[in-house]
Amino acid sequence: MPVESGSSAAARQAKQKRKSHSLSIRRTNSTEQDRSGLQRDLLEGQESKLPLSLRTNLLDLFSQIEREFENLYLENIELRREIESLNDRLAADGQAVEGADLAKGALKTKASHSTSQLSQKLKTTYKASTSKIVSSFKATTSRAVCQLVKEYVGHRDGIWDLSATRTQPVVLGTASADHTAMLWSIETGKCLLKYLGHQGSVNSIKFHPTEQMALTASGDQTAHIWRYMVQLPAPQPVADTTQTPCEDDVDFSDKDDADGEVEGPNDCPSVRVPTTMLRSHQGVVIAADWLVGGKQVVTASWDRAANLYDVETSELVHSLTGHDQELTHCCTHPNQRLVVTSSRDTTFRLWDFRDPSIHSVNVFQGHTDTVTSAVFTVGDNVVSGSDDRTVKVWDLKNMRSPIATIRTDSAVNRISVSVNQKIIALPHDNRQVRLFDMSGVRLARLPRSNRQGHRRMVCCSAWCEDNTTCNLFTCGFDRQAIGWNINIPALLQEK
């Protein structure tokens, strides 16, 4: 009875394995489309806060990854089988020339050469497939660049609020718990003017849309309107600061370098008397803002009311009541006679003054803790932030439920939305500042370490897109304001 040699048996076994492997590949390819369709059906049936388009894009990316690794796995199996077959042939050749030293040397050289070729092929295959995956991710994760440009230091206590002027010259205004408000040169960081008219903490500052007038709200239960005239200093050479990719060099150290006394600017001119004093509240005035046109202002107070005043006569026009607890913020629409007030009662209210004969109000209960601020965008959206660690985006045309919800790991303070790019800047209690788009997609986190960034709670953010040096400002209880230059790639802002 004929006996089959070991080399021929191994060759036939390898051939059968390759045949079964090719069949499995065909079965995999035939069912890939069905599996993708099944996954999409399962995706649509699952509840998620993500938009369907974003979820579909994520599914496509992970499907590509799965296919790449599946191909790598199958190629690896095939290569291993080829190595085993080669070893069988080499073993058979070795038996035929056994005893010949020269043949042994040739055999070793041949085996080493074949093994190195297979190893190189395997490495090349893995590198090529992996590079495809990495490049697909690079196309969708271009990083934002956040550069700290200037620090504004001079207040003797924490800074509650800040904003930039809407008219020339463009300056930065800060409101502090040290009972003062200051105007700063954005380019040089020099104090241009100090307002000393309040007897309590200055809680907010807003500038008139067309004139050089400022509106400040204070813990002395009043709001002041005062005029200013400033002369910008000669520009200085900008320090050579390295652009830092957002989220890099983040340090959560509890070091606080701002505990010492900070000497304020002694040569800064001051204003002590307001042109108009608004006094109708029975509690702390926590915020104030100008209505469109600048002829009326609205104030929000801890007495649970918001007041609407006429600027020229300083008379109380309307008292907006209805909140169950202290108010925390108020904001006006840039183009329409709309006001939004937020409160510790977990709600914010939309007041409509577009029709002089009817003043309607809508109450929104989308949060579970204090609503720290609610602001308008240039379009038809309202963005609200809360101590419940969420930020919600609402559509004015249909405000039954938010169109986007942003969940964070810390309480959110006074937020702001950029006019041009529609980016939301979120200042947090944990000293971080994060940037999101209007659909709730996180774009960046401003760098913070012992060398730069805020060292205590960040109270407020404000955009200033008319300035080329800094387009975002933040302030906190470390007694400083910071000017940032934010560059968000267009790819990150595409919906």
Short mmCIF file of C-alpha atoms in Angstrom, two decimals:
data_model
loop_
_atom_site.label_atom_id
_atom_site.label_comp_id
_atom_site.label_asym_id
_atom_site.label_seq_id
_atom_site.Cartn_x
_atom_site.Cartn_y
_atom_site.Cartn_z
CA MET A 1 0.00 0.00 0.00
CA PRO A 2 1.61 3.29 -0.98
CA VAL A 3 2.56 5.66 1.89
CA GLU A 4 2.19 9.41 1.37
CA SER A 5 5.31 11.42 2.14
CA GLY A 6 5.23 14.09 4.91
CA SER A 7 5.90 17.00 2.53
CA SER A 8 3.08 16.10 0.13
CA ALA A 9 0.63 15.62 3.01
CA ALA A 10 1.54 19.02 4.44
CA ALA A 11 1.12 20.65 1.03
CA ARG A 12 -2.32 19.14 0.55
CA GLN A 13 -3.37 20.20 4.05
CA ALA A 14 -2.24 23.77 3.36
CA LYS A 15 -4.15 23.75 0.06
CA GLN A 16 -7.34 22.63 1.83
CA LYS A 17 -6.91 25.36 4.44
CA ARG A 18 -6.50 28.02 1.75
CA LYS A 19 -9.60 26.74 -0.02
CA SER A 20 -11.71 26.89 3.14
CA HIS A 21 -10.26 30.34 3.91
CA SER A 22 -11.23 31.67 0.47
CA LEU A 23 -14.75 30.40 1.01
CA SER A 24 -14.95 32.17 4.36
CA ILE A 25 -13.83 35.42 2.73
CA ARG A 26 -16.56 35.14 0.11
CA ARG A 27 -19.13 34.48 2.83
CA THR A 28 -17.88 37.53 4.75
CA ASN A 29 -18.15 39.78 1.70
CA SER A 30 -21.62 38.52 0.86
CA THR A 31 -22.95 39.24 4.35
CA GLU A 32 -21.18 42.57 4.88
CA GLN A 33 -23.93 44.61 3.28
CA ASP A 34 -26.64 42.81 5.26
CA ARG A 35 -24.73 43.33 8.49
CA SER A 36 -24.30 47.07 7.76
CA GLY A 37 -28.02 47.39 7.11
CA LEU A 38 -28.80 45.55 10.35
CA GLN A 39 -26.50 47.86 12.30
CA ARG A 40 -28.19 50.93 10.84
CA ASP A 41 -31.60 49.54 11.83
CA LEU A 42 -30.36 48.93 15.35
CA LEU A 43 -28.87 52.44 15.45
CA GLU A 44 -32.14 54.07 14.45
CA GLY A 45 -33.98 52.07 17.12
CA GLN A 46 -31.68 53.18 19.94
CA GLU A 47 -32.28 56.35 21.93
CA SER A 48 -29.46 58.88 21.80
CA LYS A 49 -28.92 62.60 22.26
CA LEU A 50 -26.68 62.77 19.20
CA PRO A 51 -28.10 64.01 15.88
CA LEU A 52 -28.86 61.22 13.42
CA SER A 53 -26.37 62.58 10.85
CA LEU A 54 -23.57 62.53 13.42
CA ARG A 55 -24.46 59.02 14.55
CA THR A 56 -24.50 57.81 10.95
CA ASN A 57 -21.08 59.35 10.34
CA LEU A 58 -19.70 57.65 13.46
CA LEU A 59 -21.15 54.32 12.35
CA ASP A 60 -19.53 54.64 8.94
CA LEU A 61 -16.15 55.41 10.49
CA PHE A 62 -16.29 52.45 12.87
CA SER A 63 -17.45 50.20 10.05
CA GLN A 64 -14.37 51.22 8.06
CA ILE A 65 -12.18 50.45 11.06
CA GLU A 66 -13.80 47.06 11.48
CA ARG A 67 -13.30 46.19 7.81
CA GLU A 68 -9.64 47.26 7.89
CA PHE A 69 -8.89 45.14 10.94
CA GLU A 70 -10.84 42.22 9.53
CA ASN A 71 -8.75 42.33 6.37
CA LEU A 72 -5.58 42.53 8.44
CA TYR A 73 -6.67 39.55 10.50
CA LEU A 74 -7.41 37.43 7.42
CA GLU A 75 -4.13 38.41 5.76
CA ASN A 76 -2.27 37.55 8.94
CA ILE A 77 -3.82 34.08 8.97
CA GLU A 78 -2.90 33.57 5.34
CA LEU A 79 0.69 34.65 5.96
CA ARG A 80 1.01 32.30 8.90
CA ARG A 81 -0.20 29.42 6.76
CA GLU A 82 2.32 30.29 4.07
CA ILE A 83 5.07 30.34 6.69
CA GLU A 84 4.04 26.89 7.90
CA SER A 85 4.02 25.56 4.33
CA LEU A 86 7.47 27.08 3.68
CA ASN A 87 8.81 25.52 6.86
CA ASP A 88 7.49 22.12 5.73
CA ARG A 89 9.25 22.45 2.37
CA LEU A 90 12.46 23.62 4.00
CA ALA A 91 12.34 20.69 6.40
CA ALA A 92 11.93 18.25 3.46
CA ASP A 93 14.88 19.82 1.61
CA GLY A 94 16.97 19.64 4.73
CA GLN A 95 16.46 15.89 5.04
CA ALA A 96 17.64 15.36 1.44
CA VAL A 97 20.99 17.13 1.92
CA GLU A 98 21.60 16.13 5.52
CA GLY A 99 25.30 15.71 6.25
CA ALA A 100 26.56 18.35 3.87
CA ASP A 101 27.89 21.40 5.74
CA LEU A 102 27.74 23.57 2.66
CA ALA A 103 24.12 22.58 2.06
CA LYS A 104 23.28 23.43 5.68
CA GLY A 105 24.75 26.86 5.26
CA ALA A 106 22.77 27.42 2.08
CA LEU A 107 19.63 26.17 3.81
CA LYS A 108 20.10 28.62 6.70
CA THR A 109 20.65 31.49 4.29
CA LYS A 110 17.56 30.56 2.29
CA ALA A 111 15.39 30.22 5.42
CA SER A 112 16.64 33.55 6.83
CA HIS A 113 16.01 35.31 3.52
CA SER A 114 12.50 33.88 3.14
CA THR A 115 11.59 34.66 6.75
CA SER A 116 12.83 38.26 6.45
CA GLN A 117 10.79 38.72 3.26
CA LEU A 118 7.63 37.47 4.97
CA SER A 119 8.31 39.64 8.03
CA GLN A 120 8.79 42.71 5.87
CA LYS A 121 5.60 41.93 3.95
CA LEU A 122 3.66 41.59 7.19
CA LYS A 123 4.99 44.91 8.54
CA THR A 124 4.22 46.70 5.28
CA THR A 125 0.66 45.35 5.27
CA TYR A 126 0.02 46.48 8.84
CA LYS A 127 1.54 49.94 8.27
CA ALA A 128 -0.45 50.53 5.09
CA SER A 129 -3.75 49.53 6.69
CA THR A 130 -3.10 51.45 9.88
CA SER A 131 -2.14 54.61 7.97
CA LYS A 132 -5.48 54.47 6.14
CA ILE A 133 -7.32 54.42 9.48
CA VAL A 134 -5.24 57.23 10.98
CA SER A 135 -5.64 59.43 7.90
CA SER A 136 -9.41 58.98 8.01
CA PHE A 137 -9.41 60.26 11.56
CA LYS A 138 -7.10 63.18 10.79
CA ALA A 139 -9.60 64.42 8.21
CA THR A 140 -12.23 64.91 10.91
CA THR A 141 -10.19 65.99 13.95
CA SER A 142 -8.32 69.13 12.92
CA ARG A 143 -7.46 70.88 16.16
CA ALA A 144 -8.40 74.32 17.31
CA VAL A 145 -5.55 76.64 18.28
CA CYS A 146 -5.96 78.75 21.43
CA GLN A 147 -3.37 81.41 22.19
CA LEU A 148 -3.23 83.40 25.40
CA VAL A 149 -2.49 86.93 24.23
CA LYS A 150 -2.82 89.27 27.19
CA GLU A 151 -3.58 89.28 30.92
CA TYR A 152 -5.37 92.24 32.51
CA VAL A 153 -4.32 92.54 36.14
CA GLY A 154 -5.22 95.35 38.54
CA HIS A 155 -8.39 94.50 40.46
CA ARG A 156 -8.10 93.81 44.18
CA ASP A 157 -10.89 91.22 44.26
CA GLY A 158 -12.58 88.73 41.97
CA ILE A 159 -13.96 89.84 38.61
CA TRP A 160 -17.62 88.97 38.06
CA ASP A 161 -18.24 90.19 34.54
CA LEU A 162 -16.60 91.68 31.47
CA SER A 163 -17.53 92.91 28.01
CA ALA A 164 -16.04 94.79 25.05
CA THR A 165 -17.29 98.05 23.59
CA ARG A 166 -19.33 98.00 20.40
CA THR A 167 -17.98 101.34 19.15
CA GLN A 168 -14.54 102.77 18.46
CA PRO A 169 -12.22 102.81 20.27
CA VAL A 170 -12.68 99.14 21.18
CA VAL A 171 -11.78 98.64 24.85
CA LEU A 172 -12.42 95.95 27.45
CA GLY A 173 -14.55 96.58 30.53
CA THR A 174 -14.41 94.56 33.78
CA ALA A 175 -16.70 94.56 36.83
CA SER A 176 -15.23 93.48 40.15
CA ALA A 177 -16.14 92.65 43.72
CA ASP A 178 -13.65 95.37 44.78
CA HIS A 179 -16.44 97.96 44.10
CA THR A 180 -14.84 99.19 40.87
CA ALA A 181 -15.21 98.83 37.12
CA MET A 182 -12.20 99.27 34.85
CA LEU A 183 -11.64 99.96 31.16
CA TRP A 184 -8.55 98.39 29.56
CA SER A 185 -6.54 98.73 26.38
CA ILE A 186 -6.93 95.35 24.68
CA GLU A 187 -3.55 95.52 22.92
CA THR A 188 -1.36 96.75 25.80
CA GLY A 189 -3.24 95.51 28.88
CA LYS A 190 -3.03 98.99 30.41
CA CYS A 191 -5.88 100.38 32.54
CA LEU A 192 -7.43 103.38 30.79
CA LEU A 193 -10.18 104.38 33.24
CA LYS A 194 -11.56 103.32 36.61
CA TYR A 195 -15.17 103.86 37.73
CA LEU A 196 -15.53 104.44 41.49
CA GLY A 197 -19.19 105.41 41.79
CA HIS A 198 -20.58 102.24 43.43
CA GLN A 199 -20.68 101.46 47.14
CA GLY A 200 -20.84 97.70 46.66
CA SER A 201 -19.61 94.91 44.45
CA VAL A 202 -19.91 95.71 40.74
CA ASN A 203 -21.65 92.65 39.30
CA SER A 204 -21.95 93.42 35.58
CA ILE A 205 -20.87 95.87 32.89
CA LYS A 206 -22.38 96.49 29.45
CA PHE A 207 -21.66 99.18 26.84
CA HIS A 208 -24.08 101.34 24.86
CA PRO A 209 -24.51 100.13 21.26
CA THR A 210 -23.56 103.48 19.66
CA GLU A 211 -22.29 105.91 22.33
CA GLN A 212 -19.44 105.96 24.82
CA MET A 213 -21.58 105.06 27.82
CA ALA A 214 -21.35 102.14 30.23
CA LEU A 215 -24.04 100.46 32.34
CA THR A 216 -23.01 98.81 35.61
CA ALA A 217 -25.05 96.88 38.19
CA SER A 218 -24.03 96.66 41.81
CA GLY A 219 -24.63 95.10 45.19
CA ASP A 220 -25.53 98.57 46.50
CA GLN A 221 -29.02 97.97 44.96
CA THR A 222 -28.45 100.44 42.11
CA ALA A 223 -27.48 100.48 38.45
CA HIS A 224 -25.37 103.34 37.09
CA ILE A 225 -24.99 104.81 33.61
CA TRP A 226 -21.77 106.75 33.16
CA ARG A 227 -19.90 108.30 30.26
CA TYR A 228 -16.27 107.66 29.49
CA MET A 229 -13.57 109.15 27.26
CA VAL A 230 -10.38 107.20 26.75
CA GLN A 231 -7.28 107.60 24.66
CA LEU A 232 -5.59 104.42 23.53
CA PRO A 233 -1.84 104.18 24.22
CA ALA A 234 0.65 103.62 21.43
CA PRO A 235 0.74 99.96 20.40
CA GLN A 236 3.57 97.88 21.82
CA PRO A 237 5.37 94.94 20.22
CA VAL A 238 3.43 91.75 20.80
CA ALA A 239 5.28 89.22 22.93
CA ASP A 240 6.40 86.07 21.16
CA THR A 241 3.96 83.55 22.61
CA THR A 242 3.69 80.08 21.21
CA GLN A 243 0.37 78.97 19.84
CA THR A 244 -0.98 76.21 22.03
CA PRO A 245 -3.33 73.55 20.73
CA CYS A 246 -6.43 73.57 22.91
CA GLU A 247 -6.51 70.94 25.66
CA ASP A 248 -2.71 70.58 25.71
CA ASP A 249 -0.59 71.30 28.79
CA VAL A 250 -3.58 71.06 31.12
CA ASP A 251 -2.67 70.98 34.80
CA PHE A 252 -5.27 70.58 37.53
CA SER A 253 -2.94 71.73 40.28
CA ASP A 254 -4.54 73.63 43.15
CA LYS A 255 -1.71 76.16 43.30
CA ASP A 256 -3.01 79.68 43.66
CA ASP A 257 -0.60 82.47 42.81
CA ALA A 258 -3.19 85.22 43.26
CA ASP A 259 -3.51 85.10 47.06
CA GLY A 260 -1.16 88.03 47.53
CA GLU A 261 -2.25 91.62 47.31
CA VAL A 262 -2.28 92.96 43.75
CA GLU A 263 -1.37 96.59 43.39
CA GLY A 264 -3.84 98.34 41.15
CA PRO A 265 -2.77 100.91 38.57
CA ASN A 266 -2.14 104.17 40.42
CA ASP A 267 -1.94 106.46 37.39
CA CYS A 268 -5.31 105.37 35.97
CA PRO A 269 -7.85 108.25 35.65
CA SER A 270 -11.16 107.73 37.40
CA VAL A 271 -14.84 108.65 37.20
CA ARG A 272 -16.78 108.94 40.46
CA VAL A 273 -20.20 110.35 39.52
CA PRO A 274 -22.71 108.64 37.19
CA THR A 275 -24.79 110.53 34.68
CA THR A 276 -27.85 108.44 35.63
CA MET A 277 -28.59 106.38 38.74
CA LEU A 278 -31.35 103.76 38.63
CA ARG A 279 -32.66 102.86 42.09
CA SER A 280 -35.94 100.93 42.38
CA HIS A 281 -34.74 97.52 43.57
CA GLN A 282 -34.90 96.21 47.11
CA GLY A 283 -31.97 93.88 46.74
CA VAL A 284 -28.66 93.32 45.01
CA VAL A 285 -28.72 94.25 41.31
CA ILE A 286 -26.94 91.30 39.77
CA ALA A 287 -27.05 92.22 36.06
CA ALA A 288 -28.13 94.91 33.59
CA ASP A 289 -28.24 95.33 29.81
CA TRP A 290 -29.22 97.79 27.07
CA LEU A 291 -32.27 97.18 24.90
CA VAL A 292 -31.81 97.51 21.16
CA GLY A 293 -31.39 101.21 20.28
CA GLY A 294 -29.96 102.07 23.70
CA LYS A 295 -32.96 104.14 24.89
CA GLN A 296 -34.01 101.66 27.58
CA VAL A 297 -32.18 99.33 29.96
CA VAL A 298 -33.23 96.28 31.95
CA THR A 299 -31.91 95.28 35.37
CA ALA A 300 -32.16 91.98 37.28
CA SER A 301 -32.13 91.79 41.05
CA TRP A 302 -32.13 89.45 44.03
CA ASP A 303 -35.53 90.95 44.92
CA ARG A 304 -36.93 88.48 42.29
CA ALA A 305 -37.84 91.24 39.83
CA ALA A 306 -36.42 92.72 36.63
CA ASN A 307 -37.00 96.40 35.94
CA LEU A 308 -37.23 98.21 32.62
CA TYR A 309 -36.07 101.86 32.72
CA ASP A 310 -36.12 104.82 30.36
CA VAL A 311 -32.54 106.06 30.01
CA GLU A 312 -33.33 109.74 29.36
CA THR A 313 -35.76 110.18 32.28
CA SER A 314 -34.46 107.32 34.50
CA GLU A 315 -38.10 106.43 35.18
CA LEU A 316 -39.28 102.88 35.84
CA VAL A 317 -41.31 101.74 32.81
CA HIS A 318 -42.13 98.13 33.77
CA SER A 319 -41.45 95.82 36.68
CA LEU A 320 -41.13 92.24 35.42
CA THR A 321 -42.22 89.90 38.20
CA GLY A 322 -42.96 86.20 38.31
CA HIS A 323 -39.76 84.44 39.32
CA ASP A 324 -39.98 82.53 42.60
CA GLN A 325 -36.37 83.12 43.66
CA GLU A 326 -33.51 85.54 43.13
CA LEU A 327 -32.57 86.49 39.57
CA THR A 328 -29.07 85.65 38.38
CA HIS A 329 -28.80 87.28 34.96
CA CYS A 330 -30.58 89.21 32.21
CA CYS A 331 -29.85 89.63 28.53
CA THR A 332 -31.38 91.53 25.61
CA HIS A 333 -31.69 90.51 21.97
CA PRO A 334 -29.26 92.38 19.68
CA ASN A 335 -31.90 93.20 17.05
CA GLN A 336 -35.33 92.84 18.66
CA ARG A 337 -37.10 94.10 21.78
CA LEU A 338 -36.78 90.81 23.64
CA VAL A 339 -35.45 90.20 27.16
CA VAL A 340 -34.53 86.93 28.83
CA THR A 341 -34.11 86.65 32.62
CA SER A 342 -32.70 83.67 34.53
CA SER A 343 -33.22 82.73 38.15
CA ARG A 344 -32.35 80.40 40.99
CA ASP A 345 -35.85 78.92 40.64
CA THR A 346 -34.41 76.69 37.81
CA THR A 347 -36.30 78.62 35.10
CA PHE A 348 -35.64 81.39 32.63
CA ARG A 349 -38.28 83.69 31.19
CA LEU A 350 -38.63 85.33 27.78
CA TRP A 351 -40.23 88.79 27.84
CA ASP A 352 -41.54 90.19 24.55
CA PHE A 353 -41.79 93.99 24.15
CA ARG A 354 -42.11 94.09 20.36
CA ASP A 355 -45.79 94.98 20.58
CA PRO A 356 -46.18 98.11 22.78
CA SER A 357 -49.71 97.15 23.80
CA ILE A 358 -48.96 93.50 24.74
CA HIS A 359 -46.05 92.34 26.89
CA SER A 360 -46.05 88.57 26.74
CA VAL A 361 -43.91 86.24 28.85
CA ASN A 362 -42.92 82.60 28.39
CA VAL A 363 -41.52 80.39 31.16
CA PHE A 364 -39.03 77.62 30.37
CA GLN A 365 -38.27 74.81 32.78
CA GLY A 366 -35.48 72.90 31.11
CA HIS A 367 -33.00 72.82 34.01
CA THR A 368 -32.90 71.15 37.43
CA ASP A 369 -30.78 73.74 39.26
CA THR A 370 -30.05 77.47 39.20
CA VAL A 371 -30.00 78.95 35.71
CA THR A 372 -26.85 81.06 35.86
CA SER A 373 -27.34 82.79 32.51
CA ALA A 374 -29.40 82.76 29.33
CA VAL A 375 -28.25 84.67 26.24
CA PHE A 376 -29.54 85.38 22.73
CA THR A 377 -27.77 84.65 19.50
CA VAL A 378 -27.99 86.86 16.41
CA GLY A 379 -30.42 84.35 14.93
CA ASP A 380 -33.44 82.79 16.58
CA ASN A 381 -31.77 80.89 19.40
CA VAL A 382 -31.41 81.18 23.16
CA VAL A 383 -28.59 79.42 25.00
CA SER A 384 -29.00 78.75 28.74
CA GLY A 385 -26.42 77.56 31.27
CA SER A 386 -27.00 76.14 34.71
CA ASP A 387 -25.51 74.87 37.95
CA ASP A 388 -26.90 71.47 36.93
CA ARG A 389 -23.80 71.23 34.69
CA THR A 390 -25.72 71.48 31.43
CA VAL A 391 -26.07 74.03 28.65
CA LYS A 392 -29.15 73.94 26.42
CA VAL A 393 -29.76 75.50 23.01
CA TRP A 394 -33.34 76.59 22.28
CA ASP A 395 -35.16 77.71 19.15
CA LEU A 396 -37.26 80.85 19.65
CA LYS A 397 -39.83 79.58 17.16
CA ASN A 398 -40.37 76.34 19.08
CA MET A 399 -39.12 76.37 22.65
CA ARG A 400 -40.99 73.34 23.97
CA SER A 401 -37.75 71.39 24.19
CA PRO A 402 -34.08 72.20 23.54
CA ILE A 403 -32.61 71.43 20.14
CA ALA A 404 -29.24 70.56 21.74
CA THR A 405 -28.02 69.70 25.24
CA ILE A 406 -24.40 69.96 26.37
CA ARG A 407 -23.46 67.96 29.48
CA THR A 408 -20.34 68.97 31.40
CA ASP A 409 -18.51 68.00 34.59
CA SER A 410 -18.86 71.33 36.41
CA ALA A 411 -21.33 74.14 37.04
CA VAL A 412 -21.57 76.65 34.17
CA ASN A 413 -21.38 80.41 34.78
CA ARG A 414 -22.05 83.36 32.45
CA ILE A 415 -21.80 82.03 28.90
CA SER A 416 -21.41 83.90 25.62
CA VAL A 417 -21.97 83.11 21.94
CA SER A 418 -19.82 84.49 19.13
CA VAL A 419 -21.69 86.44 16.48
CA ASN A 420 -19.82 85.25 13.39
CA GLN A 421 -18.84 81.67 14.18
CA LYS A 422 -21.70 80.85 16.57
CA ILE A 423 -19.39 79.24 19.11
CA ILE A 424 -20.49 78.93 22.74
CA ALA A 425 -17.86 79.73 25.39
CA LEU A 426 -18.55 77.97 28.69
CA PRO A 427 -16.79 79.25 31.86
CA HIS A 428 -16.81 76.69 34.68
CA ASP A 429 -16.45 76.56 38.45
CA ASN A 430 -13.53 74.13 38.00
CA ARG A 431 -11.42 76.84 36.29
CA GLN A 432 -11.90 75.43 32.79
CA VAL A 433 -13.29 77.17 29.70
CA ARG A 434 -14.74 74.97 26.96
CA LEU A 435 -15.93 75.81 23.44
CA PHE A 436 -18.90 74.12 21.73
CA ASP A 437 -20.80 74.69 18.52
CA MET A 438 -24.55 75.27 18.39
CA SER A 439 -25.29 71.58 17.80
CA GLY A 440 -23.54 70.63 21.04
CA VAL A 441 -20.28 69.33 19.54
CA ARG A 442 -17.23 70.11 21.64
CA LEU A 443 -14.59 72.07 19.72
CA ALA A 444 -11.88 72.83 22.26
CA ARG A 445 -10.84 73.50 25.83
CA LEU A 446 -8.68 76.50 26.62
CA PRO A 447 -5.25 75.55 28.01
CA ARG A 448 -4.79 75.97 31.74
CA SER A 449 -1.69 75.30 33.81
CA ASN A 450 0.43 76.93 36.49
CA ARG A 451 1.92 79.15 33.79
CA GLN A 452 -1.25 80.34 32.05
CA GLY A 453 -5.02 80.32 32.40
CA HIS A 454 -7.26 80.90 35.38
CA ARG A 455 -6.35 79.67 38.85
CA ARG A 456 -9.81 80.01 40.36
CA MET A 457 -13.44 79.86 39.28
CA VAL A 458 -14.07 81.37 35.83
CA CYS A 459 -17.06 83.69 36.17
CA CYS A 460 -17.75 85.01 32.68
CA SER A 461 -16.78 84.88 29.01
CA ALA A 462 -17.26 87.49 26.28
CA TRP A 463 -16.52 87.50 22.55
CA CYS A 464 -15.11 90.49 20.65
CA GLU A 465 -14.80 89.58 16.99
CA ASP A 466 -14.13 93.16 15.87
CA ASN A 467 -10.68 93.00 17.44
CA THR A 468 -7.83 91.31 15.60
CA THR A 469 -5.65 90.80 18.68
CA CYS A 470 -8.09 88.99 20.97
CA ASN A 471 -11.48 87.58 20.04
CA LEU A 472 -12.41 85.96 23.37
CA PHE A 473 -12.11 87.26 26.93
CA THR A 474 -12.58 85.44 30.22
CA CYS A 475 -12.47 86.58 33.83
CA GLY A 476 -12.51 84.85 37.18
CA PHE A 477 -12.07 85.05 40.91
CA ASP A 478 -8.29 85.00 40.52
CA ARG A 479 -8.63 88.79 40.01
CA GLN A 480 -7.56 88.77 36.38
CA ALA A 481 -9.10 88.91 32.93
CA ILE A 482 -7.47 87.08 30.03
CA GLY A 483 -7.57 87.83 26.31
CA TRP A 484 -7.42 84.86 23.95
CA ASN A 485 -7.00 84.44 20.23
CA ILE A 486 -9.12 81.48 19.15
CA ASN A 487 -8.66 79.90 15.72
CA ILE A 488 -11.26 77.24 14.94
CA PRO A 489 -10.66 75.41 11.63
CA ALA A 490 -13.62 75.64 9.28
CA LEU A 491 -13.74 71.85 9.13
CA LEU A 492 -14.61 71.64 12.83
CA GLN A 493 -17.54 74.01 12.38
CA GLU A 494 -19.18 72.12 9.51
CA LYS A 495 -22.42 70.51 10.49
#
